[in-house]
Structure formats: C-alpha cells, structure tokens
GROMACS .gro file of C-alpha atoms in nm:
model
  429
    1MET     CA    1  -3.068 -10.795   5.487
    2THR     CA    2  -3.104 -10.553   5.720
    3LYS     CA    3  -2.959 -10.229   5.827
    4ALA     CA    4  -2.835 -10.232   6.082
    5THR     CA    5  -3.057  -9.920   6.312
    6GLN     CA    6  -2.776  -9.680   6.554
    7THR     CA    7  -2.961  -9.561   6.890
    8PRO     CA    8  -2.889  -9.197   6.897
    9VAL     CA    9  -2.775  -9.078   7.191
   10PRO     CA   10  -2.955  -8.841   7.405
   11ARG     CA   11  -2.772  -8.530   7.466
   12THR     CA   12  -2.701  -8.419   7.792
   13PRO     CA   13  -2.778  -8.083   8.052
   14ARG     CA   14  -2.417  -7.877   8.015
   15GLY     CA   15  -2.171  -7.919   8.290
   16GLN     CA   16  -2.313  -8.360   8.365
   17ARG     CA   17  -2.084  -8.607   8.310
   18VAL     CA   18  -2.182  -8.895   8.048
   19LYS     CA   19  -2.225  -9.196   8.140
   20HIS     CA   20  -2.165  -9.457   7.886
   21ASP     CA   21  -2.336  -9.816   7.836
   22THR     CA   22  -2.110 -10.066   7.971
   23ALA     CA   23  -2.217 -10.369   7.812
   24THR     CA   24  -2.177 -10.195   7.464
   25PRO     CA   25  -1.940 -10.408   7.269
   26LYS     CA   26  -1.610 -10.288   7.192
   27LYS     CA   27  -1.443 -10.227   6.868
   28SER     CA   28  -1.208 -10.480   6.760
   29THR     CA   29  -0.812 -10.314   6.701
   30PRO     CA   30  -0.572 -10.548   6.517
   31LYS     CA   31  -0.266 -10.662   6.605
   32PRO     CA   32   0.008 -10.440   6.451
   33LYS     CA   33   0.210 -10.745   6.292
   34PRO     CA   34   0.568 -10.811   6.406
   35THR     CA   35   0.840 -10.574   6.269
   36PRO     CA   36   1.127 -10.851   6.162
   37LYS     CA   37   1.487 -10.774   6.360
   38ALA     CA   38   1.711 -10.601   6.189
   39THR     CA   39   1.998 -10.779   6.230
   40PRO     CA   40   2.312 -10.688   6.391
   41LYS     CA   41   2.619 -10.507   6.095
   42ALA     CA   42   2.913 -10.701   6.131
   43LYS     CA   43   3.188 -10.566   6.314
   44ALA     CA   44   3.418 -10.517   6.067
   45ASP     CA   45   3.258 -10.235   5.935
   46GLU     CA   46   3.168 -10.095   6.192
   47PRO     CA   47   3.451  -9.804   6.334
   48LYS     CA   48   3.645  -9.923   6.582
   49THR     CA   49   3.858  -9.494   6.661
   50PRO     CA   50   3.727  -9.202   6.663
   51LYS     CA   51   4.044  -9.145   6.338
   52ASP     CA   52   3.782  -9.421   6.143
   53LYS     CA   53   3.507  -9.300   6.228
   54GLN     CA   54   3.589  -8.922   6.050
   55LYS     CA   55   3.734  -9.152   5.786
   56LEU     CA   56   3.483  -9.289   5.743
   57SER     CA   57   3.221  -8.967   5.748
   58THR     CA   58   3.456  -8.788   5.462
   59ASP     CA   59   3.546  -9.080   5.239
   60SER     CA   60   3.274  -9.053   4.952
   61ALA     CA   61   3.515  -9.135   4.644
   62PRO     CA   62   3.264  -9.425   4.490
   63SER     CA   63   3.350  -9.790   4.460
   64ALA     CA   64   3.496  -9.943   4.148
   65LYS     CA   65   3.160 -10.103   4.020
   66ARG     CA   66   2.997  -9.775   4.017
   67ARG     CA   67   3.234  -9.550   3.921
   68LYS     CA   68   3.345  -9.729   3.606
   69LYS     CA   69   2.900  -9.800   3.575
   70THR     CA   70   2.889  -9.382   3.648
   71ASP     CA   71   3.194  -9.381   3.307
   72GLY     CA   72   2.899  -9.629   3.123
   73ASP     CA   73   2.635  -9.360   3.213
   74LEU     CA   74   2.886  -9.068   3.060
   75GLU     CA   75   3.015  -9.223   2.770
   76SER     CA   76   2.621  -9.327   2.716
   77ARG     CA   77   2.460  -8.927   2.710
   78VAL     CA   78   2.529  -8.629   2.513
   79PHE     CA   79   2.645  -8.370   2.627
   80PHE     CA   80   2.541  -8.001   2.382
   81ASN     CA   81   2.399  -8.188   2.106
   82SER     CA   82   2.680  -8.456   2.054
   83ARG     CA   83   2.894  -8.163   2.029
   84LEU     CA   84   3.191  -8.250   2.349
   85ASN     CA   85   3.198  -8.603   2.435
   86ALA     CA   86   3.252  -8.680   2.784
   87HIS     CA   87   3.586  -8.674   2.852
   88GLU     CA   88   3.551  -8.321   2.677
   89ALA     CA   89   3.247  -8.258   2.880
   90ASP     CA   90   3.410  -8.375   3.208
   91THR     CA   91   3.524  -7.982   3.368
   92GLU     CA   92   3.690  -8.105   3.714
   93GLN     CA   93   3.956  -8.240   3.480
   94PHE     CA   94   4.056  -7.873   3.369
   95GLN     CA   95   4.077  -7.676   3.765
   96PRO     CA   96   4.355  -7.397   3.707
   97THR     CA   97   4.748  -7.600   3.854
   98ARG     CA   98   4.992  -7.383   4.070
   99GLU     CA   99   5.164  -7.338   3.731
  100ASP     CA  100   4.874  -7.200   3.556
  101ARG     CA  101   4.877  -6.954   3.846
  102GLN     CA  102   5.287  -6.883   3.784
  103LEU     CA  103   5.124  -6.806   3.412
  104TYR     CA  104   4.872  -6.611   3.465
  105ASP     CA  105   5.098  -6.426   3.686
  106ALA     CA  106   5.376  -6.357   3.424
  107ALA     CA  107   5.040  -6.216   3.142
  108ARG     CA  108   4.922  -5.991   3.432
  109SER     CA  109   5.265  -5.857   3.444
  110ALA     CA  110   5.358  -5.784   3.141
  111ALA     CA  111   5.015  -5.721   3.020
  112ALA     CA  112   5.029  -5.326   3.319
  113LEU     CA  113   5.395  -5.287   3.121
  114GLU     CA  114   5.270  -5.304   2.871
  115GLU     CA  115   4.925  -5.057   2.993
  116ALA     CA  116   5.214  -4.891   3.069
  117LYS     CA  117   5.433  -4.763   2.781
  118VAL     CA  118   5.045  -4.700   2.637
  119THR     CA  119   4.941  -4.445   2.891
  120GLY     CA  120   5.328  -4.310   3.105
  121CYS     CA  121   5.233  -4.387   3.379
  122ALA     CA  122   5.474  -4.606   3.626
  123VAL     CA  123   5.411  -4.928   3.778
  124ASP     CA  124   5.528  -5.006   4.125
  125ALA     CA  125   5.711  -5.344   4.040
  126SER     CA  126   5.697  -5.395   4.365
  127THR     CA  127   5.307  -5.496   4.453
  128PRO     CA  128   5.257  -5.863   4.184
  129ALA     CA  129   5.051  -5.802   3.949
  130SER     CA  130   4.773  -6.021   4.125
  131THR     CA  131   4.739  -5.864   4.390
  132PRO     CA  132   4.489  -5.601   4.443
  133GLY     CA  133   4.669  -5.225   4.432
  134ALA     CA  134   4.869  -5.241   4.181
  135VAL     CA  135   4.750  -5.008   3.988
  136SER     CA  136   5.015  -4.694   4.022
  137VAL     CA  137   4.912  -4.380   4.136
  138GLY     CA  138   4.928  -4.147   3.857
  139TYR     CA  139   4.696  -4.261   3.622
  140ARG     CA  140   4.470  -4.012   3.465
  141VAL     CA  141   4.248  -3.991   3.194
  142LYS     CA  142   4.404  -3.726   2.934
  143LYS     CA  143   4.086  -3.742   2.676
  144ILE     CA  144   3.733  -3.758   2.636
  145ARG     CA  145   3.458  -3.801   2.370
  146ILE     CA  146   3.104  -3.651   2.459
  147GLY     CA  147   2.874  -3.586   2.180
  148SER     CA  148   3.098  -3.623   1.777
  149TYR     CA  149   3.384  -3.470   1.952
  150GLU     CA  150   3.723  -3.622   2.155
  151ILE     CA  151   3.847  -3.338   2.356
  152ASP     CA  152   4.186  -3.364   2.505
  153SER     CA  153   4.165  -3.319   2.917
  154TRP     CA  154   4.353  -3.066   3.107
  155TYR     CA  155   4.425  -3.201   3.478
  156ILE     CA  156   4.361  -3.481   3.626
  157SER     CA  157   3.993  -3.542   3.788
  158PRO     CA  158   3.904  -3.806   4.072
  159TYR     CA  159   3.763  -4.034   3.922
  160PRO     CA  160   3.687  -4.428   4.008
  161ASP     CA  161   3.991  -4.560   4.000
  162GLU     CA  162   3.835  -4.854   3.722
  163TYR     CA  163   3.759  -4.568   3.467
  164SER     CA  164   4.123  -4.384   3.580
  165ARG     CA  165   4.294  -4.672   3.415
  166HIS     CA  166   4.117  -4.560   3.090
  167PRO     CA  167   4.345  -4.305   2.885
  168LEU     CA  168   4.012  -4.239   2.685
  169LEU     CA  169   3.612  -4.269   2.911
  170TYR     CA  170   3.297  -4.134   2.701
  171ILE     CA  171   3.069  -3.952   2.795
  172CYS     CA  172   2.658  -3.894   2.743
  173GLU     CA  173   2.639  -3.523   2.636
  174PHE     CA  174   2.211  -3.601   2.821
  175CYS     CA  175   2.301  -3.719   3.104
  176LEU     CA  176   2.695  -3.715   3.148
  177LYS     CA  177   2.715  -4.044   3.274
  178TYR     CA  178   3.131  -4.204   3.171
  179MET     CA  179   3.162  -4.539   3.027
  180LYS     CA  180   3.463  -4.779   2.953
  181SER     CA  181   3.401  -4.853   2.655
  182SER     CA  182   3.324  -4.760   2.303
  183TYR     CA  183   3.007  -5.057   2.350
  184THR     CA  184   2.903  -4.953   2.630
  185TYR     CA  185   2.902  -4.614   2.501
  186THR     CA  186   2.672  -4.680   2.234
  187ARG     CA  187   2.444  -4.922   2.374
  188HIS     CA  188   2.401  -4.664   2.600
  189CYS     CA  189   2.326  -4.384   2.353
  190GLN     CA  190   2.026  -4.572   2.216
  191LYS     CA  191   1.892  -4.677   2.504
  192CYS     CA  192   1.879  -4.317   2.716
  193THR     CA  193   1.571  -4.145   2.705
  194LEU     CA  194   1.726  -3.776   2.861
  195ARG     CA  195   1.768  -3.501   2.594
  196HIS     CA  196   1.810  -3.224   2.839
  197PRO     CA  197   1.950  -3.170   3.157
  198PRO     CA  198   1.715  -3.287   3.414
  199GLY     CA  199   1.547  -2.947   3.542
  200ASP     CA  200   1.353  -2.659   3.487
  201GLU     CA  201   1.464  -2.476   3.190
  202ILE     CA  202   1.456  -2.106   3.303
  203TYR     CA  203   1.651  -1.905   2.967
  204ARG     CA  204   1.645  -1.919   2.620
  205ASP     CA  205   1.678  -1.734   2.258
  206GLY     CA  206   1.672  -1.909   1.904
  207SER     CA  207   1.895  -2.225   1.948
  208ILE     CA  208   2.021  -2.153   2.333
  209SER     CA  209   1.889  -2.283   2.609
  210VAL     CA  210   2.017  -2.220   2.963
  211PHE     CA  211   1.824  -2.440   3.316
  212GLU     CA  212   1.834  -2.445   3.643
  213VAL     CA  213   1.929  -2.776   3.840
  214ASP     CA  214   1.871  -2.825   4.206
  215GLY     CA  215   2.198  -3.051   4.329
  216ARG     CA  216   1.901  -3.193   4.615
  217LYS     CA  217   1.712  -3.248   4.342
  218ASN     CA  218   1.990  -3.465   4.137
  219LYS     CA  219   2.312  -3.568   4.312
  220ILE     CA  220   2.389  -3.768   4.028
  221TYR     CA  221   2.389  -3.584   3.712
  222CYS     CA  222   2.549  -3.287   3.958
  223GLN     CA  223   2.829  -3.519   4.101
  224ASN     CA  224   2.897  -3.666   3.663
  225LEU     CA  225   2.882  -3.305   3.628
  226CYS     CA  226   3.178  -3.094   3.873
  227LEU     CA  227   3.376  -3.478   3.779
  228MET     CA  228   3.460  -3.398   3.346
  229GLY     CA  229   3.473  -3.047   3.477
  230LYS     CA  230   3.720  -3.041   3.691
  231MET     CA  231   3.932  -3.228   3.396
  232PHE     CA  232   3.938  -2.845   3.253
  233LEU     CA  233   3.929  -2.625   3.647
  234ASP     CA  234   4.252  -2.644   3.852
  235THR     CA  235   4.124  -2.519   4.115
  236LYS     CA  236   3.796  -2.721   4.181
  237THR     CA  237   3.793  -2.877   4.437
  238LEU     CA  238   3.439  -2.992   4.486
  239TYR     CA  239   3.226  -3.264   4.312
  240TYR     CA  240   3.109  -3.463   4.552
  241ASP     CA  241   2.922  -3.215   4.801
  242VAL     CA  242   2.692  -3.099   4.533
  243GLU     CA  243   2.296  -3.013   4.773
  244PRO     CA  244   2.362  -2.665   4.868
  245PHE     CA  245   2.480  -2.597   4.539
  246LEU     CA  246   2.239  -2.462   4.236
  247PHE     CA  247   2.403  -2.565   3.855
  248TYR     CA  248   2.305  -2.346   3.558
  249ILE     CA  249   2.313  -2.599   3.229
  250LEU     CA  250   2.410  -2.393   2.880
  251CYS     CA  251   2.291  -2.626   2.600
  252GLU     CA  252   2.260  -2.566   2.211
  253TYR     CA  253   1.969  -2.708   2.083
  254ASP     CA  254   1.885  -2.958   1.749
  255ALA     CA  255   1.597  -3.207   1.588
  256ARG     CA  256   1.866  -3.478   1.806
  257GLY     CA  257   1.866  -3.296   2.181
  258TYR     CA  258   2.033  -2.978   2.359
  259HIS     CA  259   2.351  -3.070   2.316
  260PHE     CA  260   2.543  -2.980   2.641
  261ALA     CA  261   2.791  -2.660   2.588
  262GLY     CA  262   2.883  -2.486   2.960
  263TYR     CA  263   2.748  -2.451   3.287
  264TYR     CA  264   2.815  -2.204   3.565
  265SER     CA  265   2.781  -2.284   3.932
  266LYS     CA  266   2.621  -2.082   4.208
  267GLU     CA  267   2.526  -2.199   4.632
  268LYS     CA  268   2.218  -2.148   4.723
  269ARG     CA  269   2.304  -1.864   4.996
  270SER     CA  270   2.624  -1.729   5.010
  271VAL     CA  271   2.778  -1.571   5.325
  272GLN     CA  272   3.038  -1.348   5.112
  273GLY     CA  273   2.752  -1.292   4.845
  274TYR     CA  274   2.909  -1.495   4.514
  275ASN     CA  275   2.683  -1.533   4.247
  276LEU     CA  276   2.861  -1.764   4.039
  277SER     CA  277   3.107  -2.030   4.208
  278CYS     CA  278   3.266  -2.187   3.882
  279ILE     CA  279   3.242  -2.126   3.528
  280MET     CA  280   3.314  -2.355   3.273
  281ILE     CA  281   3.277  -2.435   2.856
  282LEU     CA  282   3.398  -2.713   2.689
  283PRO     CA  283   3.718  -2.646   2.448
  284SER     CA  284   3.496  -2.746   2.170
  285LYS     CA  285   3.244  -2.473   2.204
  286GLN     CA  286   3.502  -2.251   2.322
  287ARG     CA  287   3.543  -1.898   2.126
  288GLU     CA  288   3.223  -1.859   2.094
  289GLY     CA  289   3.143  -1.594   2.355
  290TYR     CA  290   3.009  -1.825   2.579
  291GLY     CA  291   3.218  -1.786   2.855
  292LYS     CA  292   3.113  -1.347   2.837
  293LEU     CA  293   2.710  -1.515   2.780
  294LEU     CA  294   2.699  -1.729   3.086
  295ILE     CA  295   2.888  -1.423   3.313
  296GLU     CA  296   2.593  -1.180   3.160
  297PHE     CA  297   2.379  -1.426   3.288
  298SER     CA  298   2.500  -1.464   3.655
  299TYR     CA  299   2.461  -1.082   3.697
  300LEU     CA  300   2.106  -1.047   3.500
  301LEU     CA  301   2.016  -1.312   3.775
  302SER     CA  302   2.164  -1.118   4.077
  303LYS     CA  303   1.978  -0.736   3.962
  304LYS     CA  304   1.666  -0.959   3.977
  305GLU     CA  305   1.734  -1.039   4.319
  306GLY     CA  306   1.799  -0.688   4.403
  307VAL     CA  307   2.090  -0.755   4.480
  308SER     CA  308   2.503  -0.743   4.322
  309GLY     CA  309   2.777  -0.989   4.259
  310SER     CA  310   3.084  -1.098   4.193
  311PRO     CA  311   3.243  -1.431   4.155
  312GLU     CA  312   3.412  -1.665   4.407
  313LYS     CA  313   3.815  -1.634   4.464
  314PRO     CA  314   3.992  -1.740   4.325
  315LEU     CA  315   3.867  -1.672   3.956
  316SER     CA  316   4.126  -1.976   3.689
  317ASP     CA  317   4.323  -1.764   3.418
  318PHE     CA  318   4.083  -1.801   3.143
  319GLY     CA  319   3.796  -1.703   3.408
  320LEU     CA  320   3.992  -1.410   3.491
  321LEU     CA  321   4.029  -1.292   3.154
  322SER     CA  322   3.688  -1.319   3.089
  323TYR     CA  323   3.602  -1.110   3.375
  324ARG     CA  324   3.809  -0.839   3.284
  325SER     CA  325   3.687  -0.810   2.937
  326TYR     CA  326   3.324  -0.888   3.034
  327TRP     CA  327   3.366  -0.587   3.351
  328ARG     CA  328   3.508  -0.351   3.113
  329ARG     CA  329   3.205  -0.356   2.854
  330ALA     CA  330   2.994  -0.352   3.121
  331VAL     CA  331   3.150  -0.034   3.256
  332TYR     CA  332   3.219   0.137   2.923
  333GLU     CA  333   2.855   0.096   2.826
  334ILE     CA  334   2.727   0.206   3.185
  335LEU     CA  335   2.951   0.565   3.110
  336LEU     CA  336   2.902   0.610   2.783
  337HIS     CA  337   2.514   0.566   2.793
  338VAL     CA  338   2.479   0.825   3.096
  339GLY     CA  339   2.779   0.999   3.018
  340GLU     CA  340   2.501   1.197   2.650
  341ARG     CA  341   2.326   1.269   2.973
  342ALA     CA  342   2.531   1.394   3.314
  343ARG     CA  343   2.899   1.537   3.389
  344VAL     CA  344   2.844   1.339   3.703
  345VAL     CA  345   2.879   0.962   3.755
  346THR     CA  346   2.865   0.764   4.132
  347ILE     CA  347   3.027   0.398   4.188
  348ASP     CA  348   2.732   0.347   4.365
  349ALA     CA  349   2.518   0.377   4.048
  350VAL     CA  350   2.778   0.206   3.819
  351SER     CA  351   2.740  -0.098   4.052
  352ARG     CA  352   2.328  -0.079   4.055
  353LYS     CA  353   2.279  -0.066   3.729
  354THR     CA  354   2.532  -0.311   3.614
  355GLY     CA  355   2.513  -0.525   3.921
  356MET     CA  356   2.875  -0.584   4.029
  357THR     CA  357   2.963  -0.494   4.306
  358VAL     CA  358   3.152  -0.200   4.437
  359ASP     CA  359   3.527  -0.329   4.429
  360ASP     CA  360   3.478  -0.491   4.146
  361VAL     CA  361   3.394  -0.137   3.959
  362ILE     CA  362   3.656   0.002   4.105
  363SER     CA  363   3.936  -0.245   4.059
  364THR     CA  364   3.782  -0.236   3.632
  365LEU     CA  365   3.837   0.158   3.579
  366GLN     CA  366   4.201   0.109   3.803
  367THR     CA  367   4.334  -0.088   3.544
  368ASP     CA  368   4.249   0.159   3.239
  369GLY     CA  369   4.341   0.413   3.510
  370MET     CA  370   4.045   0.663   3.469
  371LEU     CA  371   4.043   0.633   3.837
  372GLN     CA  372   4.208   0.940   4.022
  373ARG     CA  373   4.306   1.091   4.294
  374LYS     CA  374   4.215   1.496   4.380
  375GLY     CA  375   4.242   1.609   4.700
  376VAL     CA  376   4.115   1.379   4.986
  377SER     CA  377   3.856   1.215   4.745
  378TYR     CA  378   3.839   1.089   4.374
  379ALA     CA  379   3.708   1.081   4.139
  380ILE     CA  380   3.589   0.921   3.761
  381VAL     CA  381   3.802   1.029   3.484
  382VAL     CA  382   3.632   0.952   3.186
  383ASP     CA  383   3.798   0.943   2.825
  384LYS     CA  384   3.513   0.962   2.595
  385ALA     CA  385   3.713   0.848   2.279
  386ARG     CA  386   3.889   0.594   2.409
  387ILE     CA  387   3.512   0.442   2.518
  388GLU     CA  388   3.315   0.529   2.186
  389ARG     CA  389   3.682   0.328   2.043
  390PHE     CA  390   3.668   0.026   2.290
  391VAL     CA  391   3.258  -0.018   2.251
  392GLU     CA  392   3.239   0.000   1.887
  393LEU     CA  393   3.474  -0.283   1.837
  394ALA     CA  394   3.271  -0.465   2.115
  395ARG     CA  395   2.972  -0.430   1.885
  396GLU     CA  396   3.137  -0.485   1.530
  397LYS     CA  397   3.170  -0.885   1.646
  398ALA     CA  398   2.881  -0.933   1.729
  399PRO     CA  399   2.926  -1.116   2.077
  400ARG     CA  400   2.642  -1.289   2.133
  401ARG     CA  401   2.399  -1.134   2.427
  402ILE     CA  402   2.152  -1.201   2.687
  403ASP     CA  403   1.829  -1.102   2.590
  404SER     CA  404   1.651  -1.023   2.970
  405SER     CA  405   1.295  -1.028   2.832
  406LYS     CA  406   1.331  -1.380   2.716
  407LEU     CA  407   1.437  -1.515   3.124
  408ARG     CA  408   1.163  -1.660   3.300
  409TRP     CA  409   1.287  -1.720   3.640
  410ALA     CA  410   1.211  -1.656   4.044
  411PRO     CA  411   1.412  -1.640   4.233
  412PHE     CA  412   1.544  -1.956   4.515
  413LEU     CA  413   1.564  -1.719   4.818
  414THR     CA  414   1.344  -1.385   4.839
  415LYS     CA  415   1.447  -1.132   5.036
  416ASN     CA  416   1.228  -0.855   5.210
  417THR     CA  417   1.385  -0.562   5.014
  418THR     CA  418   1.224  -0.311   4.741
  419VAL     CA  419   1.384  -0.321   4.419
  420VAL     CA  420   1.360   0.021   4.318
  421GLN     CA  421   1.382   0.120   3.928
  422GLU     CA  422   1.594   0.436   3.898
  423ASP     CA  423   1.613   0.630   3.549
  424ASP     CA  424   1.914   0.704   3.363
  425GLY     CA  425   1.926   1.095   3.523
  426ASP     CA  426   1.846   0.989   3.818
  427ILE     CA  427   2.245   0.790   3.860
  428SER     CA  428   2.389   1.098   3.787
  429VAL     CA  429   2.497   1.337   4.133
   0.00000   0.00000   0.00000
C-alpha cells in the first residue's frame, strides 16, 4: 500500500495572481439529505380571529391529563423531610382574600388604639390604619436607656417617625446610636468596638476626660449627640447641621471604657465671640459639679486662645443658674486675691484674668450690688467679709475644678495676637 504524495504548491511573488490547475480533480461534496416536509396543522387549531389568538396566548392552564400527572408528582414528592404533605406544601391556596384584608385592617386599627392608650397620643380616626401616614404627630420618646440608666425625657426630640413611636429608646453610651428594641440594643453592645468618643482626648484628670470631636469629621456621632441633647434642652434648634461646630465630650473612665456624662459645643468661627453654644449634662450625672466644670473648661480654652468669651444667648433656665454661680465665684476669687495687694481693680483686669467678657463682669457686679455710681464714673465697692464668706462656703463643698496644667490642646484657629502674661500687681490701677 503506497501513500499518496502531494506536490508542493510553489509560492508566487507578492502582487501576482495564482493560477490553479484546472486538471486537478475536485472533491465531491455530499448531497444534502431531503428534509421531511412539515405537515400542516389542522385548521381547527389555527386561531380564526385576534380574540382567539389572545385567548390561546393567555391560556396557561394545564390539561386534565397533565394536571393529574402533576398532582401525582406532588403526592410522590417529599416536603421538608416528610413534615408536610402535598396539600400543606401547596402555597397557592394561601393567597390573602378580601376578607383577610378586612381582618388585617381591623386588627391594625385596634393595635393603634391600644398604642395610643399606652403612649397617651391621639390617633386620627379619619385616616385608615392600612394607609401610610396614619401615625399621629403627637408621638414622642418618653424615656431613654443609656448605659445602666433609664432617664425620662423633658422635651420632644425630632427622631425619625419609626423611632418616635416607641416610648422607650435605647442609646449606646459609646457611639450614641439609637435603637428601638432591647434585643437590638443587646446585640449592638456585644458588637460595638468603640469605647470612647471618636475624637482627640485633650484633658485627663483622674477618672475625668474631655474629648474634642469635629462635627465635619464625625458627622453621624455629632448628629446623634444633638438629637439626644434636644431631649433635655428646650432652646436647642441645631440637629443635623453639625459641620461648623466643635463638640467637647465629658466622660467618666473605668475598666469598660469612657462613659458619656455631658458635653458642650461651640462654633469654629464665631463672629460674636461665643465660646459656648449649648451645654448639656445627663440628668443621671447632675448635682456632681460637671456643669460648672465644663463652663470653667470653656473659659480655659478662651484664655489659651487669648480672647474673652461668653455663652451664646439666650441661655436655658439651668444654664443661666449655672453661669451666674460660676461668674460669681470666678469674680469673687479674683477680687479676693488681687484686693490683698491693690486697693483699686479695673473691670478690664478682671476680664483678662477670668476670660469673661466685660459685659458679663459688669452684669455679675450689678446683680450683687458691687458696682456703684460715683459722679460721672462707676466704682467697684468690695465687701471683703462677704467675699471671704462666699469663697469659704464654696471651698467647703469641694467642687470639681479644672487643672490647667493637664490640658493638651492647640487652638483650632490661630490668630496673629500676642498673649501677655500679667502679674497680679499689674492688674491694679
């Protein structure tokens, strides 16, 4: 048996046409097999009118034989390890009917009335319970659970509607996230990795720490803080626009972390020279001197910046009481300390030493009757025995004080001003 040899085809130069040998036998291509002709359908199956075509296209019901076969397959199949039979596994028979919808609406209306009795809020009877917007405007959170404390709210806070319906709100004491149920709160506490406010710790004295949080860098945390603060502040109107503010968080430290106790906020660039916008101490932490501690801390930062500061007006009732008490103590201590060396003290000198504005110093002296008019000018009349008695009583209470040597902080905005440290003798005139 010999192998057929193939003669090589010579390569032609580029640009010339190749001439094929017509004598070479062509390969025979197999003829295609004839396809069987399709038998035309019966005329009875063809739709006669467009209506019949639509009926045929939409009719998806199986035939009787096919339905019997399908039912047989269902009976032979095993559902959920033989826990359900074919009839119980058929979900088509459980579609809600109109009667089911009416029962659902009636049950929802009864639940809304029951919730209104518990929360003490009115329900709009003209709005059906099944339609959105049936919730009354009068809903508000009555209590919050933060840490190990359950605290009654004082004012209405604009939480979202789905949270405002619940009389009790759960708040994480580290990240300040708010939740609706105790189960969600417990699960969150197990997963939350935050153990201190998301900012810089600028002051620490024993178990007390203060953190500086930027509203632009930690927007969600500061928004949650403002929503919680509105529950205890009547004059607060800022909730979501937190970027132009700095927040100073007061915390108590233990082995579990830094627990929230209170805060105050201030504008990064205040045109009026305010060093404090709002201040709030949790009711569970009040009567411990934290309010005056934060006020003293705000004036310490003002003295570090080389400016005099004042709180934003109007003040709340508790804020006004706290500030008047602090102003009186700060002015009395300066007058008592400086009055031993000099017989005359100026208001500007007291303002520089305390960090208070001249208006606040004058208001404090006028309230206590220590500013009297003599001819054209005014004079400070100091009752030394009264001042000594007040300072002595204040020291007996052992209030919390700020130690300026433990502050680690630089101003957010630096000014081209030179701060001059004056001695006590230079204050007198």
